[in-house]
Coordinates of C-alpha atoms and ligand atoms in Angstrom, one line a residue:
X1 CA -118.7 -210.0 -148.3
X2 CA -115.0 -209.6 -147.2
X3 CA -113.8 -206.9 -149.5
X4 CA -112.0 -204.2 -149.4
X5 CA -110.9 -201.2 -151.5
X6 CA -108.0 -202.7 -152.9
X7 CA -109.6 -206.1 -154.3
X8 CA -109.5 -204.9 -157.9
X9 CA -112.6 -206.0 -160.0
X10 CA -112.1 -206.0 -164.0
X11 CA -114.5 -203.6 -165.5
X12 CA -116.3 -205.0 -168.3
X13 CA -114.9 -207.1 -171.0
X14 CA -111.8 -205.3 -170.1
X15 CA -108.9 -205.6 -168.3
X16 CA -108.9 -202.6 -166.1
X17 CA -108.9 -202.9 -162.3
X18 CA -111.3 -200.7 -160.2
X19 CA -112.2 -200.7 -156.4
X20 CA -115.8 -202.3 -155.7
X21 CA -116.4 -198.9 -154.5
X22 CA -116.1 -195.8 -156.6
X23 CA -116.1 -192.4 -155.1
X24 CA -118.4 -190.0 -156.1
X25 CA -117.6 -186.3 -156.6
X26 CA -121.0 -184.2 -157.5
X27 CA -120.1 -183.5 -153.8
X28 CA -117.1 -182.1 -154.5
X29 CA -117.7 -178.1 -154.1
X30 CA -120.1 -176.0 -152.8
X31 CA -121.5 -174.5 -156.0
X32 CA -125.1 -176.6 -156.6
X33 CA -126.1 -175.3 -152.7
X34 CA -124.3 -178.3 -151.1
X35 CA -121.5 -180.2 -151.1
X36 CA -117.8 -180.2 -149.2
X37 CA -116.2 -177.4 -149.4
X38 CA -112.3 -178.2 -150.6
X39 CA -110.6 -178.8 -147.4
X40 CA -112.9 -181.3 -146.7
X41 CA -113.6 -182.6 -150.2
X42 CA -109.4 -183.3 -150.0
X43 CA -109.9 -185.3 -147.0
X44 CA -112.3 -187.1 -148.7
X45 CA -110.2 -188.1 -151.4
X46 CA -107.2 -188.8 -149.6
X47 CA -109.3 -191.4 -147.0
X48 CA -110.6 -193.0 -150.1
X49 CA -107.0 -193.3 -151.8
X50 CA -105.3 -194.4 -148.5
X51 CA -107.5 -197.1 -148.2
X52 CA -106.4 -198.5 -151.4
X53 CA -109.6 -196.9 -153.6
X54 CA -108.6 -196.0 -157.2
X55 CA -111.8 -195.4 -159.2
X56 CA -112.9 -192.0 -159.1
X57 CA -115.7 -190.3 -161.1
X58 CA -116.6 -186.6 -162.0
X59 CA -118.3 -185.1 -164.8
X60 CA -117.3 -181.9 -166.7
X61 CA -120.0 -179.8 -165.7
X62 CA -120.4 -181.3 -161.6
X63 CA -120.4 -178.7 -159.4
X64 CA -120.6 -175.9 -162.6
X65 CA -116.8 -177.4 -163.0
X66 CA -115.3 -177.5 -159.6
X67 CA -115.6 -180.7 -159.1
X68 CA -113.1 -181.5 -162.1
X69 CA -110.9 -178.9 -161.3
X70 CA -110.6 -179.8 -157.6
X71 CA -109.7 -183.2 -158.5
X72 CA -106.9 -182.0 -160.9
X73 CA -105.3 -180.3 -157.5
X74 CA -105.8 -183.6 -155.9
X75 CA -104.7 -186.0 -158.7
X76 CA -101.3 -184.1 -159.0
X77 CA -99.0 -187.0 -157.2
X78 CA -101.2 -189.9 -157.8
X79 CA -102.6 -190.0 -161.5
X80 CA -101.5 -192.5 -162.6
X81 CA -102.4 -195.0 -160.3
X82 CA -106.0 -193.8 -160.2
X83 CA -108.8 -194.5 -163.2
X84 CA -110.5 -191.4 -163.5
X85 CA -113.2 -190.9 -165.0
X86 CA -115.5 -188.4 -166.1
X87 CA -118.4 -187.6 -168.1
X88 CA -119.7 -185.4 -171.1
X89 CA -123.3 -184.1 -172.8
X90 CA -124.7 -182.1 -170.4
X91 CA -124.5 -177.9 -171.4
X92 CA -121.2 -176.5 -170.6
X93 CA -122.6 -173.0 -171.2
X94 CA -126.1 -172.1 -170.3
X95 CA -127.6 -170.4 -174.0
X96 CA -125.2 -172.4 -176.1
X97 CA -127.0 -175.4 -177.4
X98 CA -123.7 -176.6 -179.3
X99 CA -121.6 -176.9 -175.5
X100 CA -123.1 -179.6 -174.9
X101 CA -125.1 -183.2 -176.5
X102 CA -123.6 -186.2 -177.3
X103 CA -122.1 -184.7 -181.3
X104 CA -119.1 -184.7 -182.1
X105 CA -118.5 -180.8 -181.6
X106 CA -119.6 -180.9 -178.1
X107 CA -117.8 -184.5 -177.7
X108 CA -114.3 -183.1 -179.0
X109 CA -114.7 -179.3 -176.9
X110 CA -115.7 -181.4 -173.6
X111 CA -113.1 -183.5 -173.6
X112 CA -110.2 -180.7 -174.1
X113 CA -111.8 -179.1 -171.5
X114 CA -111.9 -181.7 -169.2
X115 CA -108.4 -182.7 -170.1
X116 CA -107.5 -178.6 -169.2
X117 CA -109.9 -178.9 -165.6
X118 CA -108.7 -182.2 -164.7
X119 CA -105.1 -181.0 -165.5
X120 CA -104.4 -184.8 -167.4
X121 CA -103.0 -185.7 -170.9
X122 CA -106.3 -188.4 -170.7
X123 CA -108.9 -189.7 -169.3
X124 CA -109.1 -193.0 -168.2
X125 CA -112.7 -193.7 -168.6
X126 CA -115.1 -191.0 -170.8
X127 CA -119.1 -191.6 -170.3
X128 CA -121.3 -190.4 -172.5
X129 CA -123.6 -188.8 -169.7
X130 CA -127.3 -188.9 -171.1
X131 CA -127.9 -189.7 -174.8
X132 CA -130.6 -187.2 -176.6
X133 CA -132.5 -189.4 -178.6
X134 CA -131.4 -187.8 -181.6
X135 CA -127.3 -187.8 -182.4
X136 CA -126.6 -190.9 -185.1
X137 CA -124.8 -193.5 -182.7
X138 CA -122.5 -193.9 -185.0
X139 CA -121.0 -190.4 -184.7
X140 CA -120.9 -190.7 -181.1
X141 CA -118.7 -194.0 -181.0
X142 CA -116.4 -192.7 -184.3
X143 CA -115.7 -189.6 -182.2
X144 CA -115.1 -191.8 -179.4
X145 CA -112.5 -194.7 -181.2
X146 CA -110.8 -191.1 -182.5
X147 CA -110.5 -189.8 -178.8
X148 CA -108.8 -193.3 -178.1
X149 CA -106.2 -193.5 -180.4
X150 CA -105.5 -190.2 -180.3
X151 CA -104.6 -191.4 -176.9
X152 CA -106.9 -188.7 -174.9
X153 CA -109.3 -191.3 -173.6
X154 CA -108.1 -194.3 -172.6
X155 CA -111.6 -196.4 -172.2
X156 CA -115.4 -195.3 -173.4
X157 CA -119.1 -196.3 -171.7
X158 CA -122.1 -194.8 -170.9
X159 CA -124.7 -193.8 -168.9
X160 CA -128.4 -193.1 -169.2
X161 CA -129.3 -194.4 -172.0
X162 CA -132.0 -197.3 -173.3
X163 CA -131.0 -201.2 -173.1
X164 CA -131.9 -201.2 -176.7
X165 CA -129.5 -198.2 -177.4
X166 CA -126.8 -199.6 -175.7
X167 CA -126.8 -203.2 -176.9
X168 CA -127.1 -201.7 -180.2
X169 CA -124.2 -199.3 -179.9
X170 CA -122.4 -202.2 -178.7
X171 CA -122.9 -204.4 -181.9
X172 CA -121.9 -201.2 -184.2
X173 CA -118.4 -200.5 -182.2
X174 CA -118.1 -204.3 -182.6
X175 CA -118.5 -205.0 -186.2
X176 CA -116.4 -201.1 -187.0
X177 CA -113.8 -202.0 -184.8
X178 CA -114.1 -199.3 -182.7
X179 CA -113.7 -199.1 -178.5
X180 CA -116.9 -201.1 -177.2
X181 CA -118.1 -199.6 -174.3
X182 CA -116.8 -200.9 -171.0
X183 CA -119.4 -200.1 -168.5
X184 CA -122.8 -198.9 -167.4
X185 CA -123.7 -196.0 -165.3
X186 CA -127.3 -196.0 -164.0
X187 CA -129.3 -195.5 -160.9
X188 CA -129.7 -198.3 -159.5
X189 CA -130.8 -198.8 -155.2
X190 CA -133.2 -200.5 -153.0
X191 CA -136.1 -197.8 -154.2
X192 CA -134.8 -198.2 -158.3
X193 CA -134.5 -201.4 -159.5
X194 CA -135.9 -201.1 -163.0
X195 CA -132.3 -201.8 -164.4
X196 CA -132.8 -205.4 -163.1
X197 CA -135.5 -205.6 -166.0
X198 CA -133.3 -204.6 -168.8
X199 CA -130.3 -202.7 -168.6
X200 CA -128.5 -205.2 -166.7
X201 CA -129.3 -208.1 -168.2
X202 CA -128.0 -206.6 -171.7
X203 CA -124.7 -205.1 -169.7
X204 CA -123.9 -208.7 -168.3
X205 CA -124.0 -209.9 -171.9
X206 CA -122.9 -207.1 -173.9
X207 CA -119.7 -206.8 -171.8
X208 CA -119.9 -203.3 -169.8
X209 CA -119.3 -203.3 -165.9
X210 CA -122.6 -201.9 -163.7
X211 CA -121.5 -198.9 -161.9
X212 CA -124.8 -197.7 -159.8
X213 CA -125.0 -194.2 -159.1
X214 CA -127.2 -193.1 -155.9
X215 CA -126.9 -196.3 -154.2
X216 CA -128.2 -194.1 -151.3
X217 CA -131.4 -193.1 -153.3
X218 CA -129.8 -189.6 -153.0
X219 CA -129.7 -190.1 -149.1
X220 CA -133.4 -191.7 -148.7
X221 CA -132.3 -194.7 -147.4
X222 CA -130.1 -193.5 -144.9
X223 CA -132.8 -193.4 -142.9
X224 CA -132.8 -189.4 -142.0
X225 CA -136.1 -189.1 -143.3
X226 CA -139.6 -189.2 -141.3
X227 CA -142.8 -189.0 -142.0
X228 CA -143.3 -185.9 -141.0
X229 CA -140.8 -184.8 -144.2
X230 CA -143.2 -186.2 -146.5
X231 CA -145.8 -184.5 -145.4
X232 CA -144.0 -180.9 -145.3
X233 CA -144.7 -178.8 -148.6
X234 CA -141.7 -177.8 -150.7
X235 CA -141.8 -174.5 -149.8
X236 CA -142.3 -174.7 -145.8
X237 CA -138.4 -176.8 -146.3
X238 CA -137.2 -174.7 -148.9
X239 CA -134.0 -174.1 -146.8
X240 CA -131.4 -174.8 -149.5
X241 CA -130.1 -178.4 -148.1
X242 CA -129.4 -181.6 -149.6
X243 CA -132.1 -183.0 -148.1
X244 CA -134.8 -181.0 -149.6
X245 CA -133.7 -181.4 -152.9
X246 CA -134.7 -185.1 -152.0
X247 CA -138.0 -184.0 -151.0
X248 CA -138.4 -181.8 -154.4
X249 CA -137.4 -184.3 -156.9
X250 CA -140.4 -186.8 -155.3
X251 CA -138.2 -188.9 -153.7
X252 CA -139.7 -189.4 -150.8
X253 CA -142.8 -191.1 -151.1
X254 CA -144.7 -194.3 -148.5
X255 CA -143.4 -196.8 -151.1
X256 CA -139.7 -195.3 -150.5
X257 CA -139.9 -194.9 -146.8
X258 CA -141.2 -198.5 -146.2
X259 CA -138.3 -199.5 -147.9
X260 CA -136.1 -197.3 -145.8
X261 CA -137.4 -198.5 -142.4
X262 CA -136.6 -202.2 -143.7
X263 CA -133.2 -200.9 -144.6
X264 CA -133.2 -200.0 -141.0
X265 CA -134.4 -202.8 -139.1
X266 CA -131.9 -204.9 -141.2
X267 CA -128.8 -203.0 -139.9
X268 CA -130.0 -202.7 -136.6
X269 CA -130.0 -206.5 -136.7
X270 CA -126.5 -207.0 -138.2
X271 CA -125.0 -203.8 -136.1
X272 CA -123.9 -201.7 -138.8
X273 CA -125.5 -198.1 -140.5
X274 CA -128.7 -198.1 -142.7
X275 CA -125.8 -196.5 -145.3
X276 CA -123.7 -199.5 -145.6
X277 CA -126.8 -201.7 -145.4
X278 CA -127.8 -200.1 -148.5
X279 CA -124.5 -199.8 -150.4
X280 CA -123.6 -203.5 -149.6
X281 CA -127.2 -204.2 -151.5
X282 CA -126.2 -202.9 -154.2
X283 CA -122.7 -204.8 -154.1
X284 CA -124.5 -207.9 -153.7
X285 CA -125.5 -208.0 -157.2
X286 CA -122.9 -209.9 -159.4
X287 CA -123.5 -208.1 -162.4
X288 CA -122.2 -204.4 -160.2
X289 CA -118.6 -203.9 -160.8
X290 CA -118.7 -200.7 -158.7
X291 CA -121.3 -199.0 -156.7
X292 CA -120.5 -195.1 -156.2
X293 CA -120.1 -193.7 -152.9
X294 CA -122.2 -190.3 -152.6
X295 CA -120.3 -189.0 -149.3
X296 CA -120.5 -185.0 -148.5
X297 CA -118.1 -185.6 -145.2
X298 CA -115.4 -187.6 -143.8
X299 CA -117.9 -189.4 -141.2
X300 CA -120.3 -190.2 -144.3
X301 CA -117.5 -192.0 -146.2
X302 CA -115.9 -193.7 -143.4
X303 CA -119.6 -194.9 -142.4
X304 CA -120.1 -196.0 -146.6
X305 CA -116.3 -197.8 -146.6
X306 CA -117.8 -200.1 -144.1
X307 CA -120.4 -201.2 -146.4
X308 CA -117.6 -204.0 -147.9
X309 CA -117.7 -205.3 -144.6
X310 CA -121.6 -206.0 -144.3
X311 CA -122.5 -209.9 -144.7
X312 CA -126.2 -210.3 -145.5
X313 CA -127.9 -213.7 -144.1
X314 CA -130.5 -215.2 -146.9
X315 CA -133.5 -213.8 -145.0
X316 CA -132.2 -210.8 -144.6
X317 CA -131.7 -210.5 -148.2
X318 CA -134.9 -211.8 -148.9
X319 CA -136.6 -209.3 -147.0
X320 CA -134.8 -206.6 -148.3
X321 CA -135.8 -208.0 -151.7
X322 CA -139.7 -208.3 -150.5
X323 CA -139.7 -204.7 -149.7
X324 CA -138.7 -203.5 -153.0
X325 CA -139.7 -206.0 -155.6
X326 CA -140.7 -204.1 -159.2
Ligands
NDP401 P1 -126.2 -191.3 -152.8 O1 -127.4 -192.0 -153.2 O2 -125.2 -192.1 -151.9 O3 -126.6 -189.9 -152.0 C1 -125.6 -189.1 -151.5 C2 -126.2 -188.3 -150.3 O4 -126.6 -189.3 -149.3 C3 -125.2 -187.5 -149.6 O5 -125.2 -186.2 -150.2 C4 -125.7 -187.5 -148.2 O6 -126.8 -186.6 -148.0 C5 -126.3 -188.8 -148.0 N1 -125.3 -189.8 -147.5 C6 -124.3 -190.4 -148.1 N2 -123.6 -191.2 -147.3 C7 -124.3 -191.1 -146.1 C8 -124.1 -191.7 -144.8 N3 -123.1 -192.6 -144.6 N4 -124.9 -191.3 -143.8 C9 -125.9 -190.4 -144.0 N5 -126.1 -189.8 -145.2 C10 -125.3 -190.2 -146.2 O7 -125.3 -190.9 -154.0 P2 -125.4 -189.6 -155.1 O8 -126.8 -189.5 -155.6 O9 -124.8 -188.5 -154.5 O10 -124.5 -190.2 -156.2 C11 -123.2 -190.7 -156.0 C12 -122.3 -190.3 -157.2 O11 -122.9 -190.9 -158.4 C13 -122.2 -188.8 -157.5 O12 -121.2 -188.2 -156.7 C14 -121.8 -188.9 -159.0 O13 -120.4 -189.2 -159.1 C15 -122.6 -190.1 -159.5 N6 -123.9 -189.7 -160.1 C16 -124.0 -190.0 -161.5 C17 -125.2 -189.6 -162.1 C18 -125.3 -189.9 -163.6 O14 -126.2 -189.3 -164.2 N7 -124.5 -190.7 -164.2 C19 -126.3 -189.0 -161.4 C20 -126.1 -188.9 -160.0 C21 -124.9 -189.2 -159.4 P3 -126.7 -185.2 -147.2 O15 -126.0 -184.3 -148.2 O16 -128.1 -184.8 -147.0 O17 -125.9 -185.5 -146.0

């Protein structure tokens, strides 16, 4: 694959440059019962920006808000070469169904918020996080094309949301004029590959950038799973890590572990980390403009870097393909 951080990729039908690999900050604070703590979330970001990365993404409610706020500490020197982006919709304030949803109230609040957290006069890129089957799309993309020329936000997408929403939202902006949505943010990895079905198909030819989230399937196919954790009951782990929030949300299952183990024979055979095996899968698609690196520590992004390095050979691919068919 040969890339690196700094060879730029357009996103979308747009003609914004972002780093194949995008780094992830829902580790960013300790507040959801992992995560870095902010010495080590600033190393993060300052290994990622040295070697050339510029995309990063947050959301205004990561972390219940530190992640934002951390990054607007880290941004202060470099903003303007970095595309930031971040996210609204999900409830700012537990009780309060207005502080969050994709409407126009929550949309307009969020963003002056983020704007305040992420100490900014705009955002590069906003995504509407998870669309609630009920706000008209039309008021969503108005209250968008305002944000834009007020000048707050500079681009728009989405993530979360149908193929049939999204190409549809796409036409609307489209025939109104208003910003089109540059890119897609979904979970796509080795274990979830029911975007290949739709969703990508309709971003390739509606014009948005793929940007997977959880290349790692949350850390399942790194390979630091055994049988032994699949068979252990929720509460008998129920030690407050990372990796138990895996084992809650049903993520490891003999379907997902098969995969993993072929993850892992594959790097063994090319010498590298079941990690980069996995992220460089993701990469391999031509429709991902970005794949977003899920590190918690230095070691874990310096291992996930490597993953532009990783050249699969055509049976390798096809067996990695084999184990995970949908
Ligand atoms: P991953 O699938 O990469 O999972 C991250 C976890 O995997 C880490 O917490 C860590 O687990 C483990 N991990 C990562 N790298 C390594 C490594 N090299 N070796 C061993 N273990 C590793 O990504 P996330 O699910 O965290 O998602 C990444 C980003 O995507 C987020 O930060 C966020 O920006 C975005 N996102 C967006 C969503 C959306 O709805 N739009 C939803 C989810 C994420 P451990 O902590 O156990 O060490």
């Amino acid at each position: 694959m040969s890339l690196t951080l700094d060879t730029y990729r357009l996103l979308g039908r747009s003609g914004l440059r972002v780093s194949p690999l995008a780094l992830g900050t829902a580790t960013f604070g300790t507040d959801w019962g992992w995560g870095a703590e902010q010495d080590e979330a600033r190393k993060l970001f300052d290994l990622y920006v040295e070697r050339g990365g510029n995309f990063i993404d947050t959301a205004n409610t990561y972390t219940n808000g530190s992640s934002e706020r951390l990054l607007g500490e880290f941004t202060r020197d470099n903003r303007e070469s970095l595309v930031l982006a971040t996210k609204y919709t999900t409830l700012r304030r537990p009780g309060d169904p207005n502080s969050g949803g994709p409407h126009r109230k929550s949309l307009f609040a969020s963003v002056e918020a983020s704007l305040r957290q992420l100490n900014t006069d705009y955002i590069d890129l906003l995504y509407l996080h998870v669309w609630d089957f009920t706000t008209p799309v039309e008021e969503i993309l108005r209250g968008m094309d305002d944000l834009v020329r007020q000048g707050k936000v500079l681009y728009v997408a989405i993530s979360n949301a149908p193929a049939w929403q999204v190409s549809r939202m796409q036409a609307i902006a489209d025939l109104r004029g208003w910003s089109p949505l540059v890119a897609l943010q979904i979970e796509y990895n080795l274990i979830e590959r029911t975007g290949e079905r739709d969703l990508i198909p309709m971003a390739r030819e509606m014009g948005l950038g793929v940007v997977p989230y959880s290349p790692l399937a949350g850390g399942v196919l790194t390979g630091k799973y055994s049988r032994d954790d699949l068979t252990a009951t929720n509460a008998a782990v129920d030690d407050g890590t990372r990796k138990n929030f895996n084992i809650a949300n049903g993520g490891l299952t003999e379907r997902n572990l098969d995969i993993a183990d072929v993850v892992k024979d594959v790097a063994t055979e090319l010498g590298r980390t079941t990690a980069q095996v996995g992220l460089a899968w993701t990469l391999r698609n031509p429709d991902v403009t970005a794949s977003l690196i899920g590190a918690r520590t230095l070691a874990q992004l310096e291992d996930n870097l490597g993953a532009l390095e990783v050249d699969f050979t055509a049976s390798q691919l096809a067996r990695l393909d084999e184990s995970s068919a949908i």
